[in-house]
Tab-separated table of C-alpha atoms in Angstrom:
chain	number	residue	atom	x	y	z
A	1	UNK	CA	14.021	25.063	23.349
A	2	UNK	CA	13.372	26.945	20.207
A	3	UNK	CA	14.215	30.590	20.402
A	4	UNK	CA	12.027	31.610	17.512
A	5	UNK	CA	8.825	29.895	18.629
A	6	UNK	CA	8.644	30.490	22.360
A	7	UNK	CA	4.880	30.670	22.238
A	8	UNK	CA	4.356	27.467	20.314
A	9	UNK	CA	4.604	24.867	23.045
A	10	UNK	CA	2.651	26.419	25.839
A	11	UNK	CA	-0.934	27.623	25.617
A	12	UNK	CA	-1.038	31.363	25.125
A	13	UNK	CA	-3.302	31.726	28.156
A	14	UNK	CA	-0.611	30.250	30.422
A	15	UNK	CA	2.183	32.253	28.839
A	16	UNK	CA	0.159	35.406	29.284
A	17	UNK	CA	-0.491	34.642	32.924
A	18	UNK	CA	3.181	33.834	33.470
A	19	UNK	CA	4.283	37.052	31.825
A	20	UNK	CA	1.823	39.104	33.853
A	21	UNK	CA	3.111	37.504	37.060
A	22	UNK	CA	6.731	38.232	36.195
A	23	UNK	CA	6.019	41.822	35.222
A	24	UNK	CA	3.901	42.387	38.312
A	25	UNK	CA	6.595	40.976	40.604
A	26	UNK	CA	9.098	43.338	39.059
A	27	UNK	CA	6.832	46.293	39.543
A	28	UNK	CA	6.468	46.897	35.816
A	29	UNK	CA	2.726	46.444	35.528
A	30	UNK	CA	-0.086	46.855	37.992
A	31	UNK	CA	-2.953	44.421	37.344
A	32	UNK	CA	-5.434	47.013	38.600
A	33	UNK	CA	-4.193	49.512	36.023
A	34	UNK	CA	-4.431	46.828	33.361
A	35	UNK	CA	-8.018	46.181	34.433
A	36	UNK	CA	-8.852	49.824	33.837
A	37	UNK	CA	-7.360	49.867	30.368
A	38	UNK	CA	-9.151	46.662	29.435
A	39	UNK	CA	-12.510	47.774	30.808
A	40	UNK	CA	-12.186	51.076	28.998
A	41	UNK	CA	-11.772	49.382	25.621
A	42	UNK	CA	-14.427	46.789	26.363
A	43	UNK	CA	-17.123	49.227	27.344
A	44	UNK	CA	-16.291	52.865	26.619
A	45	UNK	CA	-14.090	53.372	23.610
A	46	UNK	CA	-15.719	52.192	20.437
A	47	UNK	CA	-17.465	53.057	17.184
A	48	UNK	CA	-20.028	55.192	19.002
A	49	UNK	CA	-17.301	57.823	19.261
A	50	UNK	CA	-16.728	57.733	15.527
A	51	UNK	CA	-20.478	57.889	14.927
A	52	UNK	CA	-20.685	61.072	16.981
A	53	UNK	CA	-17.862	62.603	14.967
A	54	UNK	CA	-19.586	61.787	11.688
A	55	UNK	CA	-23.023	62.973	12.815
A	56	UNK	CA	-21.515	66.286	13.832
A	57	UNK	CA	-19.714	66.590	10.501
A	58	UNK	CA	-22.962	65.904	8.655
A	59	UNK	CA	-24.817	68.634	10.521
A	60	UNK	CA	-22.090	71.237	11.001
A	61	UNK	CA	-20.274	72.270	7.794
A	62	UNK	CA	-17.633	74.192	9.698
A	63	UNK	CA	-16.834	71.167	11.811
A	64	UNK	CA	-16.702	68.980	8.721
A	65	UNK	CA	-14.148	71.313	7.197
A	66	UNK	CA	-12.008	71.146	10.324
A	67	UNK	CA	-12.383	67.383	10.439
A	68	UNK	CA	-11.131	66.939	6.882
A	69	UNK	CA	-8.327	69.456	7.449
A	70	UNK	CA	-7.004	67.972	10.682
A	71	UNK	CA	-8.797	64.847	11.848
A	72	UNK	CA	-6.936	64.422	15.105
A	73	UNK	CA	-7.626	67.980	16.255
A	74	UNK	CA	-11.300	67.969	15.256
A	75	UNK	CA	-11.836	64.592	16.910
A	76	UNK	CA	-10.184	65.867	20.048
A	77	UNK	CA	-12.714	68.707	20.132
A	78	UNK	CA	-15.300	66.057	21.035
A	79	UNK	CA	-13.047	64.655	23.729
A	80	UNK	CA	-11.787	61.624	21.840
A	81	UNK	CA	-8.035	61.125	22.009
A	82	UNK	CA	-5.517	58.567	23.132
A	83	UNK	CA	-3.302	55.775	21.853
A	84	UNK	CA	-3.530	55.125	18.118
A	85	UNK	CA	-5.239	58.464	17.648
A	86	UNK	CA	-2.187	60.646	17.284
A	87	UNK	CA	-2.542	61.091	13.534
A	88	UNK	CA	-6.051	60.364	12.274
A	89	UNK	CA	-6.816	61.343	8.707
A	90	UNK	CA	-10.490	61.528	7.720
A	91	UNK	CA	-11.436	60.768	4.121
A	92	UNK	CA	-14.851	61.534	2.662
A	93	UNK	CA	-16.911	59.103	0.669
A	94	UNK	CA	-18.949	60.581	-2.170
A	95	UNK	CA	-21.248	59.199	-4.873
A	96	UNK	CA	-18.196	58.789	-7.099
A	97	UNK	CA	-15.394	57.922	-4.650
A	98	UNK	CA	-15.391	55.223	-2.020
A	99	UNK	CA	-12.640	54.899	0.578
A	100	UNK	CA	-12.011	51.661	2.437
A	101	UNK	CA	-9.387	51.215	5.130
A	102	UNK	CA	-6.975	48.417	5.945
A	103	UNK	CA	-3.684	47.768	7.649
A	104	UNK	CA	-1.835	45.361	5.414
A	105	UNK	CA	1.075	44.752	7.783
A	106	UNK	CA	-0.665	44.347	11.108
A	107	UNK	CA	-3.794	45.879	12.560
A	108	UNK	CA	-3.432	49.645	12.846
A	109	UNK	CA	-6.794	51.191	13.598
A	110	UNK	CA	-7.960	54.516	15.071
A	111	UNK	CA	-8.739	53.328	18.589
A	112	UNK	CA	-10.156	56.601	19.986
A	113	UNK	CA	-12.963	56.686	17.438
A	114	UNK	CA	-13.490	53.001	16.622
A	115	UNK	CA	-12.213	51.067	19.611
A	116	UNK	CA	-10.309	47.880	18.915
A	117	UNK	CA	-10.590	46.323	15.472
A	118	UNK	CA	-12.946	43.440	14.731
A	119	UNK	CA	-11.450	40.062	13.962
A	120	UNK	CA	-12.053	40.241	10.215
A	121	UNK	CA	-10.040	43.458	10.015
A	122	UNK	CA	-7.041	41.628	11.513
A	123	UNK	CA	-7.534	38.564	9.391
A	124	UNK	CA	-4.839	37.788	6.810
A	125	UNK	CA	-7.471	37.290	4.114
A	126	UNK	CA	-9.013	40.750	4.452
A	127	UNK	CA	-5.638	42.432	4.785
A	128	UNK	CA	-4.256	40.821	1.673
A	129	UNK	CA	-7.326	40.755	-0.532
A	130	UNK	CA	-8.890	44.166	-0.042
A	131	UNK	CA	-5.825	45.721	-1.632
A	132	UNK	CA	-5.828	43.403	-4.655
A	133	UNK	CA	-9.530	43.111	-5.324
A	134	UNK	CA	-11.388	45.677	-3.252
A	135	UNK	CA	-14.568	45.637	-5.327
A	136	UNK	CA	-14.913	41.888	-4.937
A	137	UNK	CA	-14.149	41.910	-1.215
A	138	UNK	CA	-16.635	44.718	-0.596
A	139	UNK	CA	-19.247	42.852	-2.581
A	140	UNK	CA	-18.655	39.735	-0.514
A	141	UNK	CA	-19.159	41.861	2.583
A	142	UNK	CA	-22.486	43.054	1.231
A	143	UNK	CA	-21.491	46.317	-0.402
A	144	UNK	CA	-21.984	46.352	-4.156
A	145	UNK	CA	-20.540	49.461	-5.756
A	146	UNK	CA	-21.255	50.564	-9.297
A	147	UNK	CA	-18.401	50.103	-11.744
A	148	UNK	CA	-17.940	53.834	-12.174
A	149	UNK	CA	-17.351	54.401	-8.457
A	150	UNK	CA	-13.670	54.778	-7.805
A	151	UNK	CA	-12.422	52.740	-4.848
A	152	UNK	CA	-9.466	54.035	-2.863
A	153	UNK	CA	-7.877	51.590	-0.440
A	154	UNK	CA	-6.307	53.429	2.482
A	155	UNK	CA	-3.495	51.422	4.018
A	156	UNK	CA	-2.384	52.488	7.475
A	157	UNK	CA	1.232	53.412	7.697
A	158	UNK	CA	3.217	53.510	10.886
A	159	UNK	CA	1.742	56.939	11.557
A	160	UNK	CA	-1.584	57.425	9.860
A	161	UNK	CA	-4.876	56.001	11.083
A	162	UNK	CA	-7.766	56.393	8.666
A	163	UNK	CA	-11.382	57.172	9.415
A	164	UNK	CA	-14.005	57.184	6.680
A	165	UNK	CA	-16.599	59.935	6.601
A	166	UNK	CA	-19.476	58.066	4.988
A	167	UNK	CA	-22.127	59.627	2.777
A	168	UNK	CA	-25.164	60.896	4.589
A	169	UNK	CA	-28.006	58.793	3.230
A	170	UNK	CA	-30.935	60.350	1.395
A	171	UNK	CA	-34.030	60.652	3.492
A	172	UNK	CA	-32.230	61.760	6.637
A	173	UNK	CA	-32.407	65.491	5.941
A	174	UNK	CA	-34.799	66.099	8.815
A	175	UNK	CA	-32.928	64.071	11.407
A	176	UNK	CA	-30.991	65.787	14.164
A	177	UNK	CA	-27.368	65.100	15.006
A	178	UNK	CA	-28.500	62.895	17.903
A	179	UNK	CA	-30.902	60.988	15.686
A	180	UNK	CA	-28.211	60.379	13.099
A	181	UNK	CA	-25.701	58.860	15.518
A	182	UNK	CA	-27.334	55.414	15.876
A	183	UNK	CA	-27.499	55.000	12.089
A	184	UNK	CA	-23.739	55.157	11.724
A	185	UNK	CA	-22.093	51.762	12.018
A	186	UNK	CA	-18.534	50.719	12.563
A	187	UNK	CA	-18.465	49.072	9.154
A	188	UNK	CA	-19.395	52.370	7.498
A	189	UNK	CA	-16.564	54.104	9.355
A	190	UNK	CA	-14.091	51.515	8.077
A	191	UNK	CA	-15.555	51.763	4.584
A	192	UNK	CA	-16.944	48.267	4.118
A	193	UNK	CA	-20.566	49.437	4.286
A	194	UNK	CA	-22.725	52.472	3.651
A	195	UNK	CA	-24.944	54.186	6.153
A	196	UNK	CA	-28.566	53.248	5.599
A	197	UNK	CA	-31.532	55.548	6.178
A	198	UNK	CA	-33.820	54.250	8.931
B	1	UNK	CA	-14.227	39.734	32.092
B	2	UNK	CA	-17.010	40.789	29.782
B	3	UNK	CA	-20.208	41.628	31.569
B	4	UNK	CA	-23.411	40.526	29.855
B	5	UNK	CA	-24.457	43.874	28.479
B	6	UNK	CA	-27.057	44.724	25.897
B	7	UNK	CA	-25.705	44.311	22.392
B	8	UNK	CA	-28.189	46.483	20.525
B	9	UNK	CA	-29.634	49.903	20.971
B	10	UNK	CA	-28.138	53.254	21.802
B	11	UNK	CA	-27.199	52.200	25.335
B	12	UNK	CA	-25.248	49.185	24.121
B	13	UNK	CA	-21.537	49.185	24.732
B	14	UNK	CA	-19.951	50.649	21.625
B	15	UNK	CA	-17.751	47.671	21.149
B	16	UNK	CA	-18.136	46.580	17.571
B	17	UNK	CA	-21.491	45.785	16.080
B	18	UNK	CA	-22.181	42.996	18.531
B	19	UNK	CA	-18.788	41.354	18.358
B	20	UNK	CA	-16.888	40.991	21.588
B	21	UNK	CA	-13.598	42.829	21.672
B	22	UNK	CA	-11.730	39.882	23.183
B	23	UNK	CA	-12.542	36.268	22.408
B	24	UNK	CA	-10.873	34.968	25.572
B	25	UNK	CA	-9.786	36.556	28.853
B	26	UNK	CA	-6.071	35.994	28.216
B	27	UNK	CA	-6.352	38.141	25.081
B	28	UNK	CA	-7.524	41.047	27.180
B	29	UNK	CA	-4.630	40.511	29.620
B	30	UNK	CA	-2.108	40.465	26.767
B	31	UNK	CA	-3.686	43.642	25.423
B	32	UNK	CA	-3.733	45.292	28.843
B	33	UNK	CA	-0.098	44.457	29.501
B	34	UNK	CA	1.133	46.016	26.276
B	35	UNK	CA	-0.974	49.146	26.664
B	36	UNK	CA	-0.112	49.750	30.293
B	37	UNK	CA	3.601	49.042	29.755
B	38	UNK	CA	3.631	51.535	26.926
B	39	UNK	CA	1.661	54.020	29.001
B	40	UNK	CA	4.274	53.684	31.744
B	41	UNK	CA	7.023	54.414	29.245
B	42	UNK	CA	8.466	50.903	29.014
B	43	UNK	CA	8.718	51.118	25.220
B	44	UNK	CA	7.699	53.205	22.247
B	45	UNK	CA	4.592	52.010	20.492
B	46	UNK	CA	6.553	51.918	17.244
B	47	UNK	CA	8.836	49.283	18.776
B	48	UNK	CA	5.866	47.124	19.649
B	49	UNK	CA	4.294	47.709	16.259
B	50	UNK	CA	7.473	46.644	14.466
B	51	UNK	CA	7.616	43.486	16.551
B	52	UNK	CA	3.967	42.744	15.805
B	53	UNK	CA	4.495	43.248	12.094
B	54	UNK	CA	7.479	40.870	12.233
B	55	UNK	CA	5.509	38.219	14.105
B	56	UNK	CA	2.575	38.401	11.710
B	57	UNK	CA	4.841	38.381	8.676
B	58	UNK	CA	6.677	35.314	9.993
B	59	UNK	CA	3.398	33.475	10.516
B	60	UNK	CA	2.121	34.399	7.095
B	61	UNK	CA	5.355	33.245	5.528
B	62	UNK	CA	4.949	29.801	7.006
B	63	UNK	CA	3.442	28.088	9.995
B	64	UNK	CA	2.811	24.607	11.273
B	65	UNK	CA	0.140	22.755	9.399
B	66	UNK	CA	-3.191	23.075	11.123
B	67	UNK	CA	-2.063	26.000	13.234
B	68	UNK	CA	-4.910	28.455	13.151
B	69	UNK	CA	-4.576	32.184	12.862
B	70	UNK	CA	-4.781	33.798	16.261
B	71	UNK	CA	-4.116	37.497	16.287
B	72	UNK	CA	-3.452	37.835	19.993
B	73	UNK	CA	-0.945	35.010	19.865
B	74	UNK	CA	1.140	37.296	17.682
B	75	UNK	CA	0.380	40.235	19.930
B	76	UNK	CA	1.732	38.261	22.895
B	77	UNK	CA	4.746	37.110	20.890
B	78	UNK	CA	5.495	40.697	19.900
B	79	UNK	CA	5.269	41.815	23.503
B	80	UNK	CA	7.656	39.073	24.557
B	81	UNK	CA	10.051	40.054	21.779
B	82	UNK	CA	10.116	43.682	22.880
B	83	UNK	CA	10.607	42.763	26.536
B	84	UNK	CA	13.356	40.273	25.740
B	85	UNK	CA	15.163	42.683	23.433
B	86	UNK	CA	15.848	45.097	26.268
B	87	UNK	CA	16.392	42.422	28.880
B	88	UNK	CA	13.212	43.074	30.849
B	89	UNK	CA	11.860	39.527	30.675
B	90	UNK	CA	13.330	36.624	28.745
B	91	UNK	CA	11.388	33.907	26.980
B	92	UNK	CA	12.972	31.210	29.141
B	93	UNK	CA	11.632	32.858	32.244
B	94	UNK	CA	8.143	33.002	30.831
B	95	UNK	CA	8.380	29.385	29.757
B	96	UNK	CA	9.574	28.312	33.189
B	97	UNK	CA	6.853	30.206	34.987
B	98	UNK	CA	4.184	28.950	32.613
B	99	UNK	CA	5.391	25.435	33.283
B	100	UNK	CA	4.943	25.982	36.997
B	101	UNK	CA	1.482	27.340	36.419
B	102	UNK	CA	0.603	24.332	34.331
B	103	UNK	CA	1.803	21.982	37.058
B	104	UNK	CA	0.209	23.917	39.884
B	105	UNK	CA	-2.713	25.867	38.573
B	106	UNK	CA	-3.719	26.925	42.075
B	107	UNK	CA	-0.251	28.150	43.060
B	108	UNK	CA	-0.777	31.703	41.971
B	109	UNK	CA	1.306	33.144	44.795
B	110	UNK	CA	4.099	30.656	44.371
B	111	UNK	CA	7.495	31.886	43.329
B	112	UNK	CA	10.543	29.710	43.660
B	113	UNK	CA	12.216	30.287	40.344
B	114	UNK	CA	14.062	33.546	40.366
B	115	UNK	CA	16.763	32.663	37.921
B	116	UNK	CA	16.976	34.734	34.827
B	117	UNK	CA	19.376	36.478	32.560
B	118	UNK	CA	19.880	33.881	29.892
B	119	UNK	CA	18.436	32.607	26.718
B	120	UNK	CA	17.661	35.800	24.891
B	121	UNK	CA	18.294	36.177	21.242
B	122	UNK	CA	15.029	35.743	19.376
B	123	UNK	CA	15.307	39.232	18.094
B	124	UNK	CA	13.763	40.849	15.086
């Protein structure tokens, strides 16, 4: 048996089940606890949290200042915390600067505000290319930025998780914080899209 | 595992713009295992992250022709690496148990292979 490719011969579904059995028998995991974690990330923790953070920042200048100063603390004010949220840094997009986030080595992502990452974020192509040719990748994803807009690619390190504070779109001046929330998409919070006015 | 919930609208689950978080149930189990083990103090997240980075890097360096990218395959591999490194569960044990499951898919409560303690060494 190969010691470097233990997952290659057996379907991952069976290996996973086998591992869960072994760990359960040894009292190391409780399937019911696992169920809770899974359900939480499938239904509760997701980009809606990040959208609430951004809508508050757009409508409350003091909160925005706190958010840019210490993302983790300001996000925790709204009750969002947990694994992968220990050191969230929020970066602001402006008419002249556009931030886009990536994790080149694996898939680091601010779970408390965005949930688990979408498949394209984990894909080798996105991870490799957005660093080398961000303007082209963003364009392919439907975001065409003018040549004079500076693009900053934010690569997660072992500690930092990035969250983009997108620009508030023109024409939303009269909307309330609650009305702004549904406009804010996950893609805008990662930096591969802009928020559109309704 | 994933209930049929509304995808659009403010009441939709905030998963990810309509995309399901897990493509297959086993992915959610692999995820749940790592998160709950870490939550119980079995390992530091940085250990798991390093193992995941190593697994992904190894795949990107070279993989069998036609072998598709599957993120949670690497996630599972990383989890196995971390558990084997400290002697919690060895790859051979997982392989043996998976073989039993393959032969007897209904034998979920069956356990007649308790041997372990060998075959580690696929470290980082």
